[in-house]
């Protein structure tokens, strides 16, 4: 049974095709459902106070970041993971030869890492130069320091991205635009630099229209940004993704690769196949309880009665109730399993509810009128 944000049950009400017009009828119904009255009076009552968050579970905690501000670790043959605890990237270094300088392939350039990318490379491969930079996607929080890498690279830095990335970057004012890519990927691209290999795959829109799956087959490392957050729930609103069905399906696409280590672009630690399956479980719970909330809460009359002549207020509160109902059902089971479950589950529930409505036609009382 659907509950209010305060935890009280809202009994299912048989659908009435005239519900959107019968305000007086539903005003009477509202008086008969005290729990709903409480929600209508104070829809934000169940939200957590600022700072009142649960402890982070041990499974979300990553390695200690040194005082220098970054951690760099070799996780495959000359493939390095670099993190500051908020963002993470990988870079690959070619084999050392007496007659030529080592070259480096870098994937992404988050501003929070910035110059530490260059410091980390110099630390593990003194004298090496960046020859290739791969953009996972166009978002500035992942490639905003690319100009710093370009200025410190070999005479001509090869910047590789999906073919849509250049179009998306051109929509940004030039003054705040990262360097434009000069090599594009359509569906699949194999990059070979001396003894290092990267495979770039485009699987369709998910978090963004241009997000690439970046795979190092020899080291069995998969780097796909803004899909899975090992040890943590996804960032708010399902990572503010462009295409929610595509983003959800990307989890299955990740598991098609033969990898042992996953780099997700954010937060505290590396991931495994099991981390992807755990996030899928969390998302299935959101989908299940979101669908349940929509299908059981069919009586929107009290909202029309509360906000006569203001359809936006009606719909906002309707969505808030569905979202809080979903979050209340999901959060308790996940607070001890994934970091931030109490922080972002409400936001993630809101987006899941909207995807169910808009992508899957689970419209509840706003479905097709007979």
Coordinates of C-alpha atoms in Angstrom, one line a residue:
X1 CA 0.0 0.0 0.0
X2 CA 1.3 3.5 -0.8
X3 CA 2.3 5.6 2.1
X4 CA 2.6 9.3 2.8
X5 CA 6.0 10.8 3.5
X6 CA 5.1 10.5 7.2
X7 CA 4.7 6.7 6.8
X8 CA 0.9 6.5 7.0
X9 CA -1.0 4.4 4.4
X10 CA -2.9 5.9 1.6
X11 CA -5.6 3.4 0.6
X12 CA -6.1 2.8 -3.1
X13 CA -9.1 4.5 -4.5
X14 CA -11.0 3.2 -7.6
X15 CA -10.3 5.3 -10.7
X16 CA -13.0 7.7 -11.6
X17 CA -12.8 9.1 -15.2
X18 CA -14.3 12.4 -14.0
X19 CA -11.8 12.8 -11.2
X20 CA -10.1 15.7 -12.7
X21 CA -13.3 17.7 -12.7
X22 CA -15.0 16.5 -9.5
X23 CA -13.3 18.8 -7.0
X24 CA -16.0 18.9 -4.4
X25 CA -16.3 15.1 -4.4
X26 CA -12.5 14.8 -3.8
X27 CA -12.5 17.5 -1.1
X28 CA -14.8 15.2 0.9
X29 CA -12.5 12.3 0.2
X30 CA -9.5 14.3 1.5
X31 CA -11.2 14.8 4.8
X32 CA -11.6 11.0 5.1
X33 CA -7.8 10.4 4.6
X34 CA -6.0 12.1 7.5
X35 CA -2.6 10.9 6.3
X36 CA -3.1 12.6 3.0
X37 CA -4.3 15.7 4.8
X38 CA -1.0 15.8 6.6
X39 CA 1.0 15.5 3.4
X40 CA -1.0 18.2 1.7
X41 CA -0.4 20.5 4.7
X42 CA 3.4 19.9 4.8
X43 CA 4.8 17.9 1.9
X44 CA 8.4 18.5 3.0
X45 CA 8.0 17.3 6.5
X46 CA 9.9 14.1 5.9
X47 CA 13.0 15.6 4.3
X48 CA 16.2 15.3 6.3
X49 CA 17.6 18.3 8.1
X50 CA 20.8 19.7 6.6
X51 CA 23.8 17.6 7.8
X52 CA 21.6 14.9 9.3
X53 CA 23.1 12.1 7.2
X54 CA 23.8 8.5 7.9
X55 CA 27.4 7.3 8.4
X56 CA 29.1 6.2 5.2
X57 CA 29.2 2.4 5.0
X58 CA 32.6 0.7 4.9
X59 CA 32.0 -0.5 1.4
X60 CA 32.0 3.1 0.1
X61 CA 35.4 4.0 1.7
X62 CA 38.4 4.1 -0.6
X63 CA 42.1 4.4 -0.1
X64 CA 43.5 7.3 1.8
X65 CA 44.5 10.3 -0.4
X66 CA 48.1 11.5 0.4
X67 CA 48.8 15.0 1.6
X68 CA 49.9 15.9 -1.9
X69 CA 46.3 15.9 -2.9
X70 CA 46.1 12.8 -5.2
X71 CA 46.7 9.1 -5.3
X72 CA 48.2 7.4 -8.3
X73 CA 48.4 3.6 -8.5
X74 CA 49.3 1.1 -11.2
X75 CA 46.4 -1.2 -11.7
X76 CA 47.6 -2.9 -14.9
X77 CA 50.7 -3.0 -17.0
X78 CA 51.6 0.7 -17.1
X79 CA 47.9 1.6 -16.7
X80 CA 47.5 4.0 -13.8
X81 CA 44.5 5.1 -11.8
X82 CA 44.5 8.7 -10.5
X83 CA 42.1 10.1 -8.0
X84 CA 41.6 12.9 -5.5
X85 CA 38.6 11.2 -3.8
X86 CA 36.0 13.1 -5.8
X87 CA 37.1 12.5 -9.4
X88 CA 39.2 9.7 -11.0
X89 CA 40.8 9.0 -14.4
X90 CA 43.1 6.5 -15.9
X91 CA 46.2 7.0 -18.1
X92 CA 48.4 4.5 -19.9
X93 CA 52.2 4.9 -20.5
X94 CA 54.0 3.2 -23.3
X95 CA 57.0 1.0 -22.8
X96 CA 60.4 2.7 -22.3
X97 CA 62.8 2.7 -25.2
X98 CA 66.3 4.1 -25.3
X99 CA 65.8 5.8 -28.6
X100 CA 62.4 7.5 -28.0
X101 CA 60.5 9.2 -25.2
X102 CA 57.6 7.4 -23.5
X103 CA 54.2 8.5 -24.6
X104 CA 51.0 8.8 -22.5
X105 CA 47.4 8.3 -23.3
X106 CA 45.1 10.2 -20.8
X107 CA 41.4 9.6 -20.5
X108 CA 39.7 12.8 -19.3
X109 CA 41.0 15.9 -17.5
X110 CA 38.8 16.8 -14.5
X111 CA 39.5 20.4 -13.2
X112 CA 39.8 19.1 -9.6
X113 CA 42.8 17.0 -10.7
X114 CA 44.1 19.7 -13.1
X115 CA 47.9 20.0 -12.7
X116 CA 48.0 16.9 -10.6
X117 CA 47.5 14.9 -13.7
X118 CA 50.9 16.2 -15.0
X119 CA 52.5 15.7 -11.6
X120 CA 51.3 12.1 -11.4
X121 CA 52.6 11.3 -14.9
X122 CA 56.0 12.8 -14.0
X123 CA 56.0 10.8 -10.8
X124 CA 55.5 7.4 -12.5
X125 CA 57.1 8.1 -15.9
X126 CA 59.6 10.9 -15.7
X127 CA 60.1 12.7 -18.9
X128 CA 57.1 11.1 -20.6
X129 CA 54.8 13.3 -22.7
X130 CA 51.1 13.1 -23.4
X131 CA 50.4 12.2 -27.0
X132 CA 46.7 11.4 -26.8
X133 CA 43.8 12.6 -24.8
X134 CA 40.4 10.8 -24.9
X135 CA 37.3 12.6 -23.9
X136 CA 34.7 10.3 -22.3
X137 CA 32.0 12.9 -23.0
X138 CA 31.7 16.7 -23.3
X139 CA 30.8 17.7 -19.7
X140 CA 33.3 20.2 -18.3
X141 CA 33.6 18.5 -14.9
X142 CA 35.4 15.7 -16.7
X143 CA 37.4 17.6 -19.4
X144 CA 37.6 21.1 -18.1
X145 CA 41.4 20.9 -17.5
X146 CA 42.2 19.7 -21.0
X147 CA 43.8 22.9 -22.0
X148 CA 46.4 22.4 -19.3
X149 CA 47.2 19.0 -20.7
X150 CA 47.3 20.4 -24.3
X151 CA 49.8 23.1 -23.3
X152 CA 52.1 20.5 -21.7
X153 CA 51.9 17.8 -24.4
X154 CA 53.8 16.9 -27.5
X155 CA 53.6 19.4 -30.4
X156 CA 50.2 18.2 -31.5
X157 CA 48.0 16.6 -29.0
X158 CA 45.6 14.1 -30.5
X159 CA 42.2 14.6 -28.8
X160 CA 39.7 11.8 -29.5
X161 CA 36.0 12.0 -28.8
X162 CA 32.7 10.8 -30.1
X163 CA 31.6 12.5 -33.3
X164 CA 28.8 14.3 -31.4
X165 CA 31.2 15.8 -28.8
X166 CA 32.4 18.5 -31.2
X167 CA 28.9 19.6 -32.0
X168 CA 28.0 19.7 -28.3
X169 CA 31.1 21.7 -27.4
X170 CA 30.3 24.2 -30.1
X171 CA 27.2 25.1 -28.2
X172 CA 29.4 26.5 -25.4
X173 CA 30.9 30.0 -25.6
X174 CA 34.5 29.7 -26.9
X175 CA 35.8 31.5 -23.8
X176 CA 34.7 28.6 -21.6
X177 CA 35.1 25.7 -24.1
X178 CA 37.7 22.9 -23.6
X179 CA 40.0 22.2 -26.6
X180 CA 38.0 20.8 -29.5
X181 CA 38.7 17.1 -30.5
X182 CA 40.6 16.6 -33.7
X183 CA 39.8 12.9 -34.1
X184 CA 36.3 11.4 -33.9
X185 CA 34.7 8.1 -33.1
X186 CA 31.5 6.9 -34.7
X187 CA 30.7 3.5 -33.3
X188 CA 34.1 1.9 -32.6
X189 CA 37.7 2.9 -32.6
X190 CA 40.9 1.1 -31.8
X191 CA 43.7 3.3 -30.6
X192 CA 47.2 1.7 -30.6
X193 CA 50.2 3.8 -29.3
X194 CA 53.3 1.7 -29.3
X195 CA 52.5 -1.3 -27.0
X196 CA 49.3 0.2 -25.4
X197 CA 45.8 -0.3 -26.8
X198 CA 42.5 1.3 -26.0
X199 CA 39.1 0.3 -27.5
X200 CA 36.5 3.1 -27.7
X201 CA 32.9 2.0 -28.1
X202 CA 29.8 4.1 -28.6
X203 CA 26.6 2.3 -27.4
X204 CA 24.1 5.1 -27.8
X205 CA 22.9 7.9 -25.6
X206 CA 22.9 7.3 -21.8
X207 CA 24.2 9.8 -19.3
X208 CA 25.0 12.1 -22.3
X209 CA 24.5 11.9 -26.0
X210 CA 28.2 11.2 -26.6
X211 CA 29.4 9.0 -23.7
X212 CA 32.0 6.5 -24.7
X213 CA 32.9 3.0 -23.3
X214 CA 36.7 3.0 -23.0
X215 CA 38.3 -0.4 -22.6
X216 CA 41.9 -1.5 -22.1
X217 CA 41.7 -5.1 -23.2
X218 CA 45.2 -6.1 -22.2
X219 CA 44.7 -4.9 -18.6
X220 CA 41.0 -5.7 -18.6
X221 CA 40.1 -2.3 -17.3
X222 CA 36.8 -0.6 -18.3
X223 CA 36.4 3.2 -17.9
X224 CA 32.9 4.4 -18.4
X225 CA 32.0 7.7 -16.7
X226 CA 28.8 8.7 -14.9
X227 CA 27.1 5.3 -15.0
X228 CA 28.1 3.3 -11.9
X229 CA 29.4 4.8 -8.6
X230 CA 31.1 1.9 -6.8
X231 CA 30.1 1.8 -3.2
X232 CA 27.7 4.8 -3.6
X233 CA 24.3 5.5 -5.0
X234 CA 24.3 7.5 -8.2
X235 CA 24.5 11.2 -8.2
X236 CA 21.2 13.1 -7.9
X237 CA 18.5 12.7 -10.5
X238 CA 20.1 9.5 -11.8
X239 CA 23.2 11.5 -12.7
X240 CA 21.2 14.1 -14.5
X241 CA 21.2 11.8 -17.5
X242 CA 20.1 12.7 -21.0
X243 CA 18.4 9.4 -21.6
X244 CA 17.2 7.4 -18.6
X245 CA 16.3 4.2 -20.5
X246 CA 19.7 4.3 -22.2
X247 CA 21.5 5.0 -18.9
X248 CA 19.7 2.1 -17.2
X249 CA 20.6 -0.2 -20.2
X250 CA 24.2 0.9 -20.0
X251 CA 24.6 -1.2 -16.9
X252 CA 23.9 -4.3 -19.0
X253 CA 26.2 -3.1 -21.7
X254 CA 29.0 -2.7 -19.1
X255 CA 28.7 -6.3 -18.1
X256 CA 29.2 -7.4 -21.8
X257 CA 32.9 -6.4 -21.5
X258 CA 35.5 -8.8 -20.1
X259 CA 36.9 -6.6 -17.4
X260 CA 38.2 -7.0 -13.9
X261 CA 38.5 -3.4 -12.9
X262 CA 36.0 -0.6 -13.4
X263 CA 36.7 3.2 -13.4
X264 CA 33.5 5.3 -13.1
X265 CA 35.0 8.8 -13.0
X266 CA 33.8 9.7 -9.5
X267 CA 34.3 9.3 -5.8
X268 CA 36.4 7.1 -3.6
X269 CA 37.4 3.7 -5.1
X270 CA 37.6 1.4 -8.1
X271 CA 34.8 -0.9 -9.0
X272 CA 34.1 -4.5 -9.9
X273 CA 31.4 -6.4 -11.8
X274 CA 29.7 -6.9 -8.5
X275 CA 29.4 -3.1 -8.0
X276 CA 27.5 -2.9 -11.2
X277 CA 25.1 -5.6 -10.2
X278 CA 24.6 -4.0 -6.8
X279 CA 23.7 -0.6 -8.4
X280 CA 21.3 -2.5 -10.7
X281 CA 19.6 -3.9 -7.6
X282 CA 19.2 -0.4 -6.1
X283 CA 17.7 0.8 -9.4
X284 CA 15.3 -2.1 -9.6
X285 CA 14.1 -1.1 -6.1
X286 CA 13.6 2.5 -7.3
X287 CA 11.7 1.3 -10.3
X288 CA 9.5 -1.2 -8.4
X289 CA 8.5 1.2 -5.7
X290 CA 8.1 4.1 -8.1
X291 CA 5.8 2.1 -10.2
X292 CA 3.9 1.0 -7.1
X293 CA 3.5 4.6 -5.9
X294 CA 2.1 5.8 -9.3
X295 CA -0.3 2.9 -9.8
X296 CA -1.7 3.0 -6.2
X297 CA -2.0 6.7 -5.7
X298 CA -4.9 7.5 -8.1
X299 CA -6.8 10.0 -6.0
X300 CA -5.5 13.4 -7.0
X301 CA -8.8 15.2 -6.2
X302 CA -7.6 16.6 -2.8
X303 CA -4.7 18.3 -4.6
X304 CA -7.1 20.0 -7.1
X305 CA -9.2 21.1 -4.1
X306 CA -6.2 22.5 -2.3
X307 CA -4.9 24.4 -5.3
X308 CA -7.9 25.5 -7.3
X309 CA -6.8 27.1 -10.6
X310 CA -3.1 26.3 -10.1
X311 CA -2.3 23.1 -12.1
X312 CA 1.5 23.5 -11.6
X313 CA 1.0 23.4 -7.8
X314 CA -1.2 20.4 -8.1
X315 CA 1.3 18.5 -10.2
X316 CA 4.3 19.5 -8.2
X317 CA 2.8 18.2 -5.0
X318 CA 1.6 15.0 -6.8
X319 CA 5.1 14.3 -8.0
X320 CA 6.6 15.2 -4.6
X321 CA 4.2 12.7 -2.8
X322 CA 5.1 9.9 -5.3
X323 CA 8.8 10.7 -4.9
X324 CA 8.8 10.7 -1.2
X325 CA 6.7 7.5 -1.1
X326 CA 9.3 5.8 -3.3
X327 CA 12.2 7.2 -1.4
X328 CA 10.7 6.1 2.0
X329 CA 10.4 2.6 0.7
X330 CA 13.9 2.4 -0.7
X331 CA 16.2 4.4 1.5
X332 CA 16.1 2.3 4.8
X333 CA 17.3 -0.9 3.0
X334 CA 20.2 0.9 1.3
X335 CA 21.6 3.3 3.8
X336 CA 24.0 0.6 5.2
X337 CA 24.8 -0.8 1.7
X338 CA 25.6 2.2 -0.4
X339 CA 27.0 5.6 0.6
X340 CA 24.7 8.5 0.1
X341 CA 21.5 6.5 0.0
X342 CA 19.9 8.9 2.4
X343 CA 21.4 11.9 0.5
X344 CA 20.3 11.3 -3.1
X345 CA 17.6 8.6 -3.1
X346 CA 14.8 11.2 -3.0
X347 CA 16.3 12.9 -6.1
X348 CA 16.9 9.6 -7.8
X349 CA 13.3 8.5 -7.0
X350 CA 12.0 11.7 -8.6
X351 CA 13.8 11.0 -11.9
X352 CA 12.8 7.3 -11.8
X353 CA 9.1 8.3 -11.4
X354 CA 9.4 10.8 -14.2
X355 CA 11.0 8.1 -16.5
X356 CA 8.3 5.7 -15.6
X357 CA 5.7 8.3 -16.6
X358 CA 7.3 9.7 -19.7
X359 CA 9.3 6.7 -21.1
X360 CA 7.1 3.8 -20.0
X361 CA 3.6 5.4 -20.0
X362 CA 3.0 4.6 -16.3
X363 CA 0.8 7.6 -15.9
X364 CA -1.6 6.7 -13.0
X365 CA -4.5 9.2 -12.7
X366 CA -3.1 11.2 -15.6
X367 CA -3.4 8.3 -18.0
X368 CA -5.7 8.1 -21.1
X369 CA -9.2 9.3 -20.3
X370 CA -11.9 6.7 -21.3

